[in-house]
Structure formats: structure tokens, C-alpha cells
Coordinates of C-alpha atoms in Angstrom, one line a residue:
X1 CA 22.3 -8.2 21.9
X2 CA 25.4 -6.6 23.4
X3 CA 28.9 -7.8 22.8
X4 CA 32.2 -6.2 23.5
X5 CA 32.5 -5.2 19.8
X6 CA 29.4 -3.0 20.0
X7 CA 31.4 0.2 20.6
X8 CA 34.2 -0.5 18.2
X9 CA 32.3 0.0 14.9
X10 CA 32.6 3.3 13.1
X11 CA 31.6 3.2 9.3
X12 CA 28.7 1.8 7.2
X13 CA 28.5 0.0 3.9
X14 CA 26.6 2.3 1.4
X15 CA 23.3 1.0 0.2
X16 CA 22.4 1.0 -3.5
X17 CA 19.7 3.5 -4.3
X18 CA 16.5 1.6 -4.7
X19 CA 12.9 2.2 -5.4
X20 CA 10.6 3.0 -2.5
X21 CA 7.9 0.3 -2.1
X22 CA 4.2 1.0 -1.7
X23 CA 1.9 -1.1 0.4
X24 CA -1.5 -0.4 -0.7
X25 CA -4.3 -1.8 1.4
X26 CA -6.7 -3.0 -1.3
X27 CA -9.8 -5.1 -1.3
X28 CA -10.8 -5.2 -5.0
X29 CA -14.6 -5.2 -5.0
X30 CA -15.2 -2.2 -7.1
X31 CA -17.6 -2.0 -10.1
X32 CA -14.9 0.1 -11.6
X33 CA -12.1 -2.1 -12.7
X34 CA -8.5 -1.2 -12.9
X35 CA -5.6 -3.2 -14.3
X36 CA -3.7 -1.9 -11.3
X37 CA -5.8 -4.3 -9.2
X38 CA -8.0 -6.9 -10.7
X39 CA -11.6 -6.9 -9.6
X40 CA -13.2 -10.2 -8.9
X41 CA -16.7 -8.8 -8.8
X42 CA -17.3 -10.7 -12.0
X43 CA -16.2 -9.8 -15.5
X44 CA -14.7 -7.2 -17.7
X45 CA -16.6 -6.6 -20.9
X46 CA -15.3 -5.4 -24.2
X47 CA -18.3 -4.6 -26.5
X48 CA -16.4 -3.3 -29.4
X49 CA -13.2 -4.7 -30.9
X50 CA -11.1 -3.6 -33.8
X51 CA -12.6 -6.4 -36.0
X52 CA -16.2 -5.8 -35.0
X53 CA -16.3 -9.2 -33.2
X54 CA -19.2 -10.0 -30.8
X55 CA -19.0 -8.8 -27.2
X56 CA -16.5 -10.7 -25.1
X57 CA -16.5 -11.2 -21.3
X58 CA -13.4 -11.7 -19.2
X59 CA -12.9 -12.9 -15.7
X60 CA -10.6 -11.0 -13.3
X61 CA -8.0 -13.8 -13.9
X62 CA -8.3 -13.3 -17.7
X63 CA -7.9 -9.6 -17.3
X64 CA -4.7 -10.1 -15.3
X65 CA -3.5 -12.5 -18.0
X66 CA -4.1 -9.8 -20.7
X67 CA -2.2 -7.1 -18.6
X68 CA 0.6 -9.6 -17.9
X69 CA 1.1 -10.4 -21.5
X70 CA 1.2 -6.6 -22.4
X71 CA 3.7 -6.0 -19.6
X72 CA 6.0 -8.6 -21.0
X73 CA 6.0 -6.8 -24.3
X74 CA 6.6 -3.3 -22.9
X75 CA 8.0 -2.4 -19.5
X76 CA 9.4 -5.9 -18.6
X77 CA 12.2 -5.8 -21.3
X78 CA 13.4 -2.4 -19.8
X79 CA 13.4 -3.7 -16.2
X80 CA 15.2 -6.9 -16.9
X81 CA 17.8 -5.1 -18.9
X82 CA 18.3 -2.0 -16.8
X83 CA 17.3 -2.9 -13.2
X84 CA 18.2 -6.6 -12.8
X85 CA 21.5 -6.1 -10.8
X86 CA 19.6 -4.8 -7.9
X87 CA 15.9 -5.6 -8.3
X88 CA 16.3 -9.1 -9.9
X89 CA 16.3 -11.1 -6.7
X90 CA 17.9 -9.2 -3.7
X91 CA 16.2 -5.8 -3.3
X92 CA 12.5 -5.1 -3.1
X93 CA 10.6 -4.4 -5.3
X94 CA 11.5 -7.3 -7.5
X95 CA 10.3 -5.7 -10.8
X96 CA 13.3 -7.2 -12.7
X97 CA 12.8 -10.7 -11.5
X98 CA 13.5 -13.5 -14.1
X99 CA 9.9 -14.7 -13.3
X100 CA 7.7 -12.3 -15.3
X101 CA 4.7 -12.7 -13.0
X102 CA 6.8 -11.9 -10.0
X103 CA 8.0 -8.8 -11.6
X104 CA 4.5 -7.8 -12.8
X105 CA 3.1 -8.3 -9.3
X106 CA 5.9 -6.2 -7.8
X107 CA 4.9 -3.3 -10.0
X108 CA 1.2 -3.7 -9.5
X109 CA 1.2 -4.4 -5.8
X110 CA 3.6 -1.6 -5.0
X111 CA 1.7 0.9 -7.3
X112 CA 4.8 1.8 -9.4
X113 CA 2.5 2.8 -12.3
X114 CA -0.6 5.0 -12.5
X115 CA -2.7 4.4 -15.6
X116 CA -4.8 7.5 -14.6
X117 CA -1.7 9.7 -14.9
X118 CA 1.1 7.8 -16.6
X119 CA 3.5 10.8 -16.4
X120 CA 3.3 10.7 -12.7
X121 CA 4.0 7.0 -12.4
X122 CA 6.8 6.2 -9.9
X123 CA 8.6 4.2 -12.6
X124 CA 8.8 7.5 -14.6
X125 CA 9.5 10.0 -11.9
X126 CA 12.4 7.9 -10.3
X127 CA 14.2 8.5 -13.6
X128 CA 13.0 12.0 -14.4
X129 CA 13.2 13.6 -11.1
X130 CA 15.4 11.4 -8.9
X131 CA 17.9 10.4 -11.6
X132 CA 17.8 6.9 -10.2
X133 CA 20.3 4.6 -12.0
X134 CA 19.6 6.1 -15.5
X135 CA 21.2 4.2 -18.3
X136 CA 21.7 7.3 -20.4
X137 CA 20.1 10.7 -20.4
X138 CA 17.6 10.6 -17.5
X139 CA 15.0 12.7 -19.3
X140 CA 15.2 10.4 -22.3
X141 CA 15.1 7.3 -20.2
X142 CA 12.0 8.6 -18.4
X143 CA 10.3 9.2 -21.7
X144 CA 11.2 5.7 -22.8
X145 CA 9.6 4.3 -19.7
X146 CA 6.5 6.5 -20.0
X147 CA 6.0 5.5 -23.6
X148 CA 6.2 1.8 -22.7
X149 CA 3.6 2.2 -19.9
X150 CA 1.4 4.0 -22.4
X151 CA 1.8 1.1 -24.8
X152 CA 1.1 -1.3 -22.0
X153 CA -2.2 0.5 -21.3
X154 CA -3.1 0.5 -25.1
X155 CA -2.6 -3.2 -25.4
X156 CA -4.8 -3.9 -22.4
X157 CA -7.5 -1.6 -23.8
X158 CA -7.5 -3.5 -27.1
X159 CA -9.1 -6.4 -25.3
X160 CA -10.4 -5.2 -21.9
X161 CA -10.9 -1.4 -22.0
X162 CA -12.7 -1.4 -18.6
X163 CA -9.6 -2.6 -16.9
X164 CA -8.1 0.9 -17.1
X165 CA -11.3 2.9 -17.0
X166 CA -10.8 6.1 -15.1
X167 CA -14.3 7.5 -15.1
X168 CA -15.5 8.6 -11.7
X169 CA -18.8 6.8 -11.5
X170 CA -19.8 8.2 -8.2
X171 CA -23.2 8.9 -6.8
X172 CA -24.5 12.2 -5.7
X173 CA -24.0 11.3 -2.0
X174 CA -20.6 13.0 -1.7
X175 CA -19.4 15.2 1.1
X176 CA -18.1 18.7 0.7
X177 CA -14.3 19.0 -0.1
X178 CA -11.8 19.4 2.7
X179 CA -9.3 22.1 3.1
X180 CA -6.0 21.3 1.4
X181 CA -4.0 18.4 2.9
X182 CA -1.2 20.9 3.8
X183 CA -3.7 23.0 5.8
X184 CA -5.0 19.9 7.5
X185 CA -1.6 18.8 8.6
X186 CA -0.3 22.3 9.2
X187 CA -3.2 24.5 10.4
X188 CA -1.0 27.4 11.2
X189 CA 1.2 27.0 8.0
X190 CA 4.2 26.9 10.4
X191 CA 6.2 24.3 8.4
X192 CA 7.8 24.9 5.1
X193 CA 9.7 22.5 2.8
X194 CA 12.6 22.6 5.3
X195 CA 10.8 20.1 7.4
X196 CA 9.5 16.8 6.0
X197 CA 8.3 13.6 7.6
X198 CA 8.3 10.1 6.1
X199 CA 6.9 6.8 7.4
X200 CA 9.7 4.3 7.8
X201 CA 7.5 1.6 6.3
X202 CA 7.5 3.4 3.0
X203 CA 11.1 2.5 2.4
X204 CA 12.6 -0.4 0.5
X205 CA 13.8 -3.2 2.7
X206 CA 16.3 -6.1 2.7
X207 CA 15.7 -9.0 5.1
X208 CA 15.8 -9.4 8.0
X209 CA 14.5 -5.8 8.1
X210 CA 10.7 -6.1 7.8
X211 CA 7.4 -4.2 8.3
X212 CA 5.1 -4.7 11.3
X213 CA 2.2 -3.1 13.1
X214 CA 1.4 -3.2 16.8
X215 CA -1.2 -1.2 18.7
X216 CA -2.0 0.9 15.7
X217 CA 1.6 2.0 15.1
X218 CA 3.4 0.7 11.9
X219 CA 7.1 0.4 12.0
X220 CA 10.2 -1.4 10.5
X221 CA 12.6 -3.5 12.5
X222 CA 15.0 -6.5 12.5
X223 CA 13.1 -8.8 14.9
X224 CA 14.7 -10.0 18.1
X225 CA 16.8 -13.0 17.6
X226 CA 18.5 -11.7 14.4
X227 CA 21.6 -10.7 16.4
X228 CA 24.1 -7.9 16.6
X229 CA 25.6 -7.0 13.2
X230 CA 28.7 -5.2 12.0
X231 CA 29.2 -3.0 9.0
X232 CA 30.5 -5.8 7.0
X233 CA 27.8 -8.3 8.0
X234 CA 26.2 -9.6 4.7
X235 CA 23.1 -10.7 6.6
X236 CA 22.3 -7.3 8.1
X237 CA 18.9 -5.9 7.6
X238 CA 18.7 -2.8 5.4
X239 CA 16.2 0.0 4.7
X240 CA 16.3 3.0 2.3
X241 CA 13.8 5.8 2.6
X242 CA 13.6 8.4 -0.1
X243 CA 13.2 12.2 0.6
X244 CA 13.7 15.5 -1.1
X245 CA 14.3 19.0 0.3
X246 CA 14.2 22.3 -1.6
X247 CA 16.6 24.4 0.4
X248 CA 20.4 23.7 0.8
X249 CA 21.1 23.8 4.5
X250 CA 22.2 21.8 7.6
X251 CA 19.5 19.5 8.7
X252 CA 18.8 17.4 11.8
X253 CA 17.1 14.1 11.8
X254 CA 14.5 12.9 14.3
X255 CA 13.0 9.5 14.5
X256 CA 10.0 8.0 16.3
X257 CA 11.5 4.9 17.7
X258 CA 11.0 2.2 20.4
X259 CA 14.4 1.3 22.0
X260 CA 13.4 -0.6 25.1
X261 CA 16.7 -1.7 26.5
X262 CA 20.5 -1.8 25.9
X263 CA 20.2 -4.8 23.7
X264 CA 17.9 -2.9 21.3
X265 CA 19.1 0.7 21.1
X266 CA 21.5 1.3 18.1
X267 CA 21.7 1.3 14.4
X268 CA 24.0 2.6 11.6
X269 CA 22.8 5.6 9.5
X270 CA 23.8 7.6 6.4
X271 CA 21.8 10.6 5.3
X272 CA 22.0 12.0 1.8
X273 CA 25.3 10.2 1.1
X274 CA 26.9 11.4 4.3
X275 CA 29.6 9.6 6.2
X276 CA 28.1 6.8 8.3
X277 CA 27.3 7.3 11.9
X278 CA 26.6 4.8 14.7
X279 CA 23.5 6.0 16.5
X280 CA 23.0 4.9 20.1
X281 CA 19.5 5.8 21.2
X282 CA 18.5 7.0 24.6
X283 CA 16.1 4.3 25.9
X284 CA 12.4 4.8 25.4
X285 CA 9.2 3.7 27.0
X286 CA 7.3 2.6 24.0
X287 CA 7.5 4.9 20.8
X288 CA 9.1 8.2 21.5
X289 CA 10.9 10.9 19.4
X290 CA 14.6 10.9 19.5
X291 CA 17.1 13.2 17.7
X292 CA 19.8 11.3 15.8
X293 CA 23.2 11.8 17.4
X294 CA 26.6 10.2 17.0
X295 CA 28.5 7.7 19.2
X296 CA 27.7 6.7 22.8
X297 CA 28.4 10.3 23.8
X298 CA 25.2 11.4 22.0
X299 CA 27.1 14.0 19.9
X300 CA 25.2 16.5 17.9
X301 CA 25.0 15.3 14.3
X302 CA 23.7 17.7 11.7
X303 CA 23.8 16.8 8.0
X304 CA 24.5 19.2 5.2
X305 CA 22.0 18.5 2.3
X306 CA 21.9 20.4 -1.0
X307 CA 18.4 21.4 -2.0
X308 CA 16.6 20.3 -5.1
X309 CA 17.8 16.7 -5.4
X310 CA 16.3 13.3 -4.2
X311 CA 18.2 11.6 -1.4
X312 CA 17.8 8.8 1.0
X313 CA 18.2 7.8 4.6
X314 CA 20.2 4.6 4.7
X315 CA 19.4 2.5 7.8
X316 CA 21.5 -0.6 8.6
X317 CA 20.8 -3.1 11.3
X318 CA 23.1 -3.1 14.3
X319 CA 21.0 -4.2 17.2
X320 CA 18.0 -6.3 16.7
X321 CA 14.7 -5.4 18.2
X322 CA 14.8 -1.5 17.5
X323 CA 11.6 -0.3 16.0
X324 CA 11.5 2.7 13.7
X325 CA 8.1 4.3 12.9
X326 CA 8.7 7.8 11.4
X327 CA 11.5 9.9 10.2
X328 CA 11.6 13.8 10.3
X329 CA 14.3 15.9 8.6
X330 CA 14.3 19.6 9.5
X331 CA 16.5 22.7 9.1
X332 CA 14.6 24.4 12.0
X333 CA 17.1 24.5 15.0
X334 CA 14.1 24.9 17.4
X335 CA 12.1 22.0 15.9
X336 CA 10.0 19.9 18.3
X337 CA 8.3 16.9 16.5
X338 CA 5.5 16.8 19.1
X339 CA 4.7 20.5 18.8
X340 CA 5.6 22.1 15.5
X341 CA 3.7 19.9 13.1
X342 CA 0.6 17.7 13.1
X343 CA 2.3 14.6 11.9
X344 CA -1.1 12.9 12.0
X345 CA -4.4 14.8 11.8
X346 CA -8.1 14.0 11.6
X347 CA -10.3 15.1 8.8
X348 CA -13.9 15.8 9.9
X349 CA -16.7 16.5 7.4
X350 CA -20.5 16.9 8.1
X351 CA -22.8 14.2 7.0
X352 CA -26.2 15.5 8.2
X353 CA -27.2 16.6 4.7
X354 CA -26.5 13.1 3.4
X355 CA -27.6 10.8 6.4
X356 CA -30.5 12.9 7.6
X357 CA -29.1 12.7 11.1
X358 CA -28.5 16.1 12.6
X359 CA -24.9 16.6 13.8
X360 CA -23.5 13.4 12.2
X361 CA -19.9 13.6 11.1
X362 CA -17.4 11.5 9.1
X363 CA -13.9 11.3 10.6
X364 CA -10.7 9.8 9.1
X365 CA -7.1 10.1 10.1
X366 CA -4.5 11.3 7.6
X367 CA -0.7 11.6 7.5
X368 CA 2.0 11.8 4.9
X369 CA 3.3 8.4 3.9
X370 CA 6.1 9.5 1.7
X371 CA 6.9 11.9 -1.2
X372 CA 4.2 10.3 -3.3
X373 CA 1.3 9.4 -1.1
X374 CA -0.8 9.9 2.0
X375 CA -1.9 7.3 4.5
X376 CA -5.6 7.1 5.6
X377 CA -6.8 5.1 8.6
X378 CA -9.6 4.6 11.1
X379 CA -12.6 5.8 9.1
X380 CA -15.5 6.3 11.5
X381 CA -18.8 8.1 11.9
X382 CA -20.1 10.2 14.8
X383 CA -23.9 9.9 15.2
X384 CA -26.6 10.0 17.7
X385 CA -28.9 7.7 15.7
X386 CA -28.2 4.6 13.7
X387 CA -28.1 4.5 9.9
X388 CA -26.6 2.4 7.1
X389 CA -23.6 3.2 5.0
X390 CA -22.2 1.2 2.0
X391 CA -19.2 1.5 -0.4
X392 CA -17.0 4.4 0.7
X393 CA -14.9 6.1 -2.1
X394 CA -12.1 8.6 -1.4
X395 CA -12.0 11.4 -4.0
X396 CA -8.8 13.5 -4.6
X397 CA -9.6 16.8 -6.2
X398 CA -13.1 15.5 -7.1
X399 CA -11.8 12.4 -8.9
X400 CA -11.9 8.7 -7.8
X401 CA -8.9 6.5 -8.7
X402 CA -10.0 2.8 -8.9
X403 CA -6.6 1.9 -7.3
X404 CA -8.0 3.3 -4.0
X405 CA -10.3 0.4 -3.3
X406 CA -9.8 -0.5 0.4
X407 CA -13.1 1.0 1.6
X408 CA -15.3 -0.1 -1.3
X409 CA -16.4 -3.1 0.8
X410 CA -17.8 -1.0 3.6
X411 CA -21.3 -2.2 4.4
X412 CA -22.5 -1.4 7.9
X413 CA -25.2 -0.2 10.2
X414 CA -23.6 2.6 12.1
X415 CA -24.7 3.3 15.7
X416 CA -23.4 5.6 18.4
X417 CA -21.6 2.7 20.0
X418 CA -20.4 1.0 16.8
X419 CA -19.1 3.6 14.4
X420 CA -15.8 2.4 12.9
X421 CA -16.2 1.6 9.2
X422 CA -12.9 -0.4 8.6
X423 CA -9.9 -1.6 10.7
X424 CA -7.6 -1.1 7.7
X425 CA -5.4 1.7 6.4
X426 CA -5.2 2.8 2.8
X427 CA -2.3 4.4 0.9
X428 CA -3.7 7.3 -1.2
X429 CA -1.7 8.5 -4.1
X430 CA -1.0 12.3 -4.2
X431 CA -2.5 14.1 -7.2
X432 CA -1.0 17.7 -7.3
X433 CA 0.6 17.7 -3.8
X434 CA -0.4 18.7 -0.3
X435 CA -0.6 22.4 -1.1
X436 CA -3.3 21.7 -3.6
X437 CA -4.9 18.3 -3.0
X438 CA -8.4 18.4 -1.4
X439 CA -10.4 15.3 -0.4
X440 CA -14.0 14.4 -0.4
X441 CA -15.9 11.2 0.4
X442 CA -18.6 9.4 -1.5
X443 CA -21.1 6.8 -0.2
X444 CA -23.1 4.5 -2.5
X445 CA -25.7 4.3 0.3
X446 CA -26.1 6.5 3.4
X447 CA -29.7 6.3 4.7
X448 CA -31.8 5.2 7.7
X449 CA -33.0 2.3 5.7
X450 CA -30.7 -0.7 4.9
X451 CA -29.6 -1.0 1.3
X452 CA -31.8 -3.2 -0.8
X453 CA -30.6 -6.7 -1.1
X454 CA -29.7 -7.9 -4.7
X455 CA -31.6 -11.0 -5.5
X456 CA -31.9 -12.9 -8.7
X457 CA -35.1 -12.5 -10.6
X458 CA -37.9 -15.1 -10.2
X459 CA -37.8 -17.7 -13.0
X460 CA -40.7 -17.3 -15.4
X461 CA -42.6 -20.4 -16.6
X462 CA -41.9 -20.5 -20.3
X463 CA -44.7 -20.2 -22.8
X464 CA -44.5 -23.2 -25.2
X465 CA -44.5 -20.9 -28.1
X466 CA -41.6 -18.6 -26.9
X467 CA -38.1 -19.5 -25.8
X468 CA -37.5 -19.4 -22.1
X469 CA -35.9 -16.3 -20.7
X470 CA -32.4 -16.8 -19.2
X471 CA -32.4 -17.1 -15.4
X472 CA -29.6 -15.5 -13.3
X473 CA -28.2 -18.0 -10.8
X474 CA -25.5 -18.0 -8.3
X475 CA -22.1 -19.4 -9.3
X476 CA -21.0 -22.7 -7.9
X477 CA -18.6 -22.6 -5.0
X478 CA -15.8 -23.8 -7.2
X479 CA -16.5 -21.1 -9.8
X480 CA -16.8 -18.4 -7.2
X481 CA -13.5 -19.6 -5.7
X482 CA -11.8 -19.6 -9.0
X483 CA -12.7 -16.0 -9.8
X484 CA -11.8 -14.6 -6.4
X485 CA -9.5 -16.2 -3.8
X486 CA -7.8 -18.7 -6.1
X487 CA -5.7 -16.2 -8.2
X488 CA -4.2 -14.8 -5.1
X489 CA -3.3 -18.3 -3.7
X490 CA -1.8 -19.3 -7.1
X491 CA 0.3 -16.1 -7.2
X492 CA 1.4 -16.0 -3.6
X493 CA 1.4 -19.5 -2.1
X494 CA 2.2 -21.8 -5.0
X495 CA 5.9 -22.3 -4.0
X496 CA 5.0 -24.3 -0.9
X497 CA 1.3 -25.1 -1.2
X498 CA 1.1 -25.8 -4.9
X499 CA 2.2 -29.4 -4.8
X500 CA 4.6 -30.1 -2.0
X501 CA 3.3 -29.0 1.4
X502 CA -0.4 -29.5 2.6
X503 CA -2.8 -27.9 2.5
X504 CA -2.6 -27.8 -1.3
X505 CA -4.7 -24.6 -1.5
X506 CA -2.5 -23.4 -4.4
X507 CA -2.7 -26.5 -6.5
X508 CA -2.8 -26.1 -10.3
X509 CA -6.0 -28.1 -10.2
X510 CA -8.7 -25.6 -9.0
X511 CA -10.9 -28.4 -7.7
X512 CA -8.1 -29.8 -5.6
X513 CA -7.3 -26.3 -4.3
X514 CA -11.0 -25.6 -3.5
X515 CA -11.3 -28.9 -1.7
X516 CA -8.3 -28.2 0.4
X517 CA -9.6 -24.7 1.4
X518 CA -13.0 -26.1 2.4
X519 CA -11.9 -29.3 4.1
X520 CA -9.1 -27.6 6.2
X521 CA -11.5 -24.8 7.1
X522 CA -9.2 -22.0 5.9
X523 CA -12.2 -19.8 5.3
X524 CA -15.0 -18.9 7.7
X525 CA -17.9 -17.5 5.7
X526 CA -19.9 -16.8 9.0
X527 CA -17.0 -14.6 10.4
X528 CA -14.7 -13.8 7.5
X529 CA -12.1 -11.8 9.5
X530 CA -11.6 -14.9 11.6
X531 CA -10.8 -17.1 8.6
X532 CA -7.6 -19.1 9.2
X533 CA -6.0 -17.9 6.0
X534 CA -6.5 -14.3 7.0
X535 CA -5.4 -14.8 10.6
X536 CA -2.2 -16.5 9.4
X537 CA -1.3 -13.2 7.7
X538 CA -2.3 -10.5 10.1
X539 CA -1.5 -12.4 13.3
X540 CA 1.2 -14.9 12.5
X541 CA 2.8 -12.8 9.7
X542 CA 3.0 -16.0 7.6
X543 CA 4.7 -15.4 4.3
X544 CA 3.2 -11.9 3.7
X545 CA 4.0 -10.5 0.2
X546 CA 4.0 -6.9 1.5
X547 CA 2.1 -5.4 4.5
X548 CA 0.5 -8.3 6.4
X549 CA -2.6 -6.3 7.4
X550 CA -3.1 -5.1 3.9
X551 CA -2.6 -8.7 2.6
X552 CA -5.2 -10.0 5.0
X553 CA -7.6 -7.3 3.9
X554 CA -7.1 -8.3 0.3
X555 CA -7.8 -12.0 1.3
X556 CA -10.9 -11.0 3.3
X557 CA -12.2 -8.9 0.4
X558 CA -11.9 -11.8 -2.0
X559 CA -13.6 -14.2 0.5
X560 CA -16.5 -11.7 0.8
X561 CA -16.9 -11.5 -3.0
X562 CA -16.7 -15.4 -3.2
X563 CA -19.5 -15.6 -0.6
X564 CA -21.7 -13.1 -2.5
X565 CA -21.1 -14.8 -5.8
X566 CA -21.7 -18.3 -4.5
X567 CA -24.6 -17.5 -2.2
X568 CA -22.9 -19.0 0.9

């Protein structure tokens, strides 16, 4: 909102350099389990232990407990000693929280470690490459962090080796590989490292700055009603988005913004440690690209950035209601964000050799999310005839990372009129980088016939002289709930709904929590996306722990597994 002081501000409070958060859309229903996300498909089995003990079976909650205990002995002592001043309670991610489980969840949910490639873990690279708040020699600190992550994985594997299994385990129904991501986004190879684009939602945020999505566009903003802030306002929303350029030069900054009126058209900015500027945005009609300028006179504002180092774009709330979707930094004086680079592109691969339907194609949209990952969205199939698809895996350079689990729950009859496989996006970790990374797509089932239903075997009448064979039965509703949705509710909702505020769906007593979920109709097994507990996240943005749509997807995935386990 406008006030007379709006045009009297001229400098910005510097932000502490903080880690960039990831918001992976994950619905953990993979047969391939990872300690990065705990599958609730059933159990993790350890058939050989150091002492030759009999085979042991673990639920997903037990696997998480094993990993949490290992985390406390390895990485957690480093974060609580070295990172607590920023990431203890005020700045996301809270990987140095005094609550070990909160710190653990912050690392896991934001994909700060990669058990597939520990040396490429964000916790390591922030020290090694970005020199982020090192406590001594950055290379030595990175090695210390890498060693502790390695030990974390080793301790998990002593009890639950499947939890960090990295085998591909993919069927033969895999598409051909795409071109490199760089070629997909830049078909004419017109863009070099002098132009980079980041999604604003990839940044680390301080409330009231928050992430949101509307009409398929993700963005960050300080919602309307948060007021006009000054440079010294302690309650101003903040965002910090990392980037790196290779060439020392003068750079311009463009942003894809929605600045609808004079009450929502300004912010404070610093780029790569520059002096702060007060950016007044020329009003937009919806999301439009605007070049960053200085003052109300829209003065040209280039930034000199030395190449080779990691930097950040500091965004500080001034007006509320301004929405920021993407940030592009370029040293090209003639750059046009709508013409020079395909900021979002569609991958298309043929399916006819897999589906048996001539001309059928698989399409999925891709864009760069930040320095470390891509964002995939809107997976869909073009076809003239109906067929069935189930369990979509995205492979990077021929390998499947069990962290990339969003589309494992795909199970659909595709028709010419109904071809979208999922409404959710997925963050895909880069492997070797856009210049090298190629994608392919694997389906567990892609045929004209529906996948065979999995049914328990028919009980056999026992012979009086032989012991009866074990009969596979469905779990009770309470047991299914305990292995799927309950761990999320206990981790995410316990502060309010554990004992104090009804419904008590996070109660320490699993029977009480189950009863509250059922009796208050928080889940809808007939129409899982319409479940109240999911709608509260994706529509009402109720206490989301990261991206609301991703959180809703995780909830829906666990309800789906619960339904399958319990035969509902």
C-alpha cells in the first residue's frame, strides 16, 4: 500500500547468504526405497547382517528412525555447531534446528543430500564451490561434510540397505533418450553462460515472503495485507536466490513479475553484493517480463559481476502483493526474454513402439529450476486410441534416482480426450549438467490391456498332516494408516493437532489419530484428490511445510497406498 514515505527509501539491509531450498514433489510409492524419501509401500528388508542374524523387516517409519539416528551421529553435530546462527530457527531450511527431527526433515525434504552421488550433495557443494559460511578451509570443510554424509549412509545400510539402494530396476519399456537438456531449451545454441534463468521459488525465504501457484505459474510474494515495509523493517519478507556466472561483465536483470497496481509495484534488490536499489516496476497485466531499473525514473541499472563465483539476488519486501516468478541475468545488451531463450520447453518422444498405437507421443514440459535442478510438469500422452499406462520413471543419463518419485503413482487409462498423467510438477536433480544430461522415460506398464490386478492368493484348505500355508491378507485400516499417512501427520501437524486442537489426527496414540481422521472425514477414498486434508494444503495453503501442491501430492500418495494396503 502506498504511503508518503514510499519514495524516500534508498538502501537495503544485506541478507545473510543462505542455502537454496528445494521443493521436491514426491509421492513415495516406489518399490525402490530411498532414505531420502521413505516408502510406505510396505517394508525394507535386511537379509544379511554383520552378526548373521535372521532376516529383519522394517516399516517405513522404522527406516526413517534408523536414518534419523544415523543423522544425529554424523551431519547433525556439524549443522548445530556451524549453521545454527542462521538456520537454527529464522532462515529456511532449518537444518540446524535444536529439534533433530526438524533439522533432519529440512535436509531430506529439501534434497540437500544425494546418497546416489554424495560428492554432488548440496551440503557439500555449498562449501566446496560456493564458499558458503565455511568455518575454516572451504575444501577441508566440504570434505568433512562429505565424509559425514558417507558415514550416515553406511550406518543406514548396516540395518536397512534397501533404504539407499541405487539400482535402476527399470523394465524394458523405456523410450529413446532425448537430446541434451541444453539443446532442448536452446535449440539454436544461441545462449551461453552469460545468460542464466532461475525460478524465484528455488530461493530461500523468510516470512512473510512465501511460495504460491496460480493458473500454472509458480511464484513468490508477500501476500496482500502484509503492508509497506522499509529497509529497517524487521518483519519484511526476504528471499535469496543463488546463481553463478562464468564471465566477468556488466549484467542486466530481468524478472517475470505480476505488478497489478501502484500498491503492488516495488521491491528492494541487491545483486551479487551490489549497492541496494529500489525497483519500481512498470505495471503489468498478469505476468510479464520487466527489466530491473532504479528509482521511479526507471533508470538503467546494470550490475558488474565477476565470473567464477557463486552470488545471490537479494529480494526484500517493499510493497505487498508483488509476484515474482522467474529471474534472468544476462550480459547480452540485446537480450529479449521472450525471444532469445526457450525458458520453458516441451520434450516429445515417440511411444508407438511401446504402446502399439501408431503416432502416439509422450510430452512433458521442462525448465531450469536453479543451478542444481530442472523442473518437470504436465506429463501427457498424445494418442488416437486408448491404452493403459502405469508407474512413470524419469531417467537421467539412463539411471533412475529413487528420489524422483512423483510420477510413480501414475495409473491411468489414456484416451484422446483424457491424456494428462499427473497434475503435479517434479524437481529433477541435475546429473552432469544441461550440456550433457539426456532424459528417457520408463513405464512399468504401457499396453492396450489394463494392468493385472494384484490379489491375495486363495486360501488352501490345510491337510491334517501338513501345517497350513500362510495366507496373505490385507492390513487393517489402522495398520495401513500407521505405515502411510500417520508418519506425515506426526511430523507435520503435531504442534497443533497432537493434543490441543481438534481434530487430533496427529495424536501420539495411533488409534486416536486414526479415529479422528475417519470420523471427521479428512480422507475420501472414493475421490482421493478431494480429501479434506489434501484440499486444506493445495487450496487453503494451510500450514504447508514447503510447496503446498507438492505437500498435497505427498499426502494423496500416502492415502492411495493406505487404500491399497487396507483394501478400502
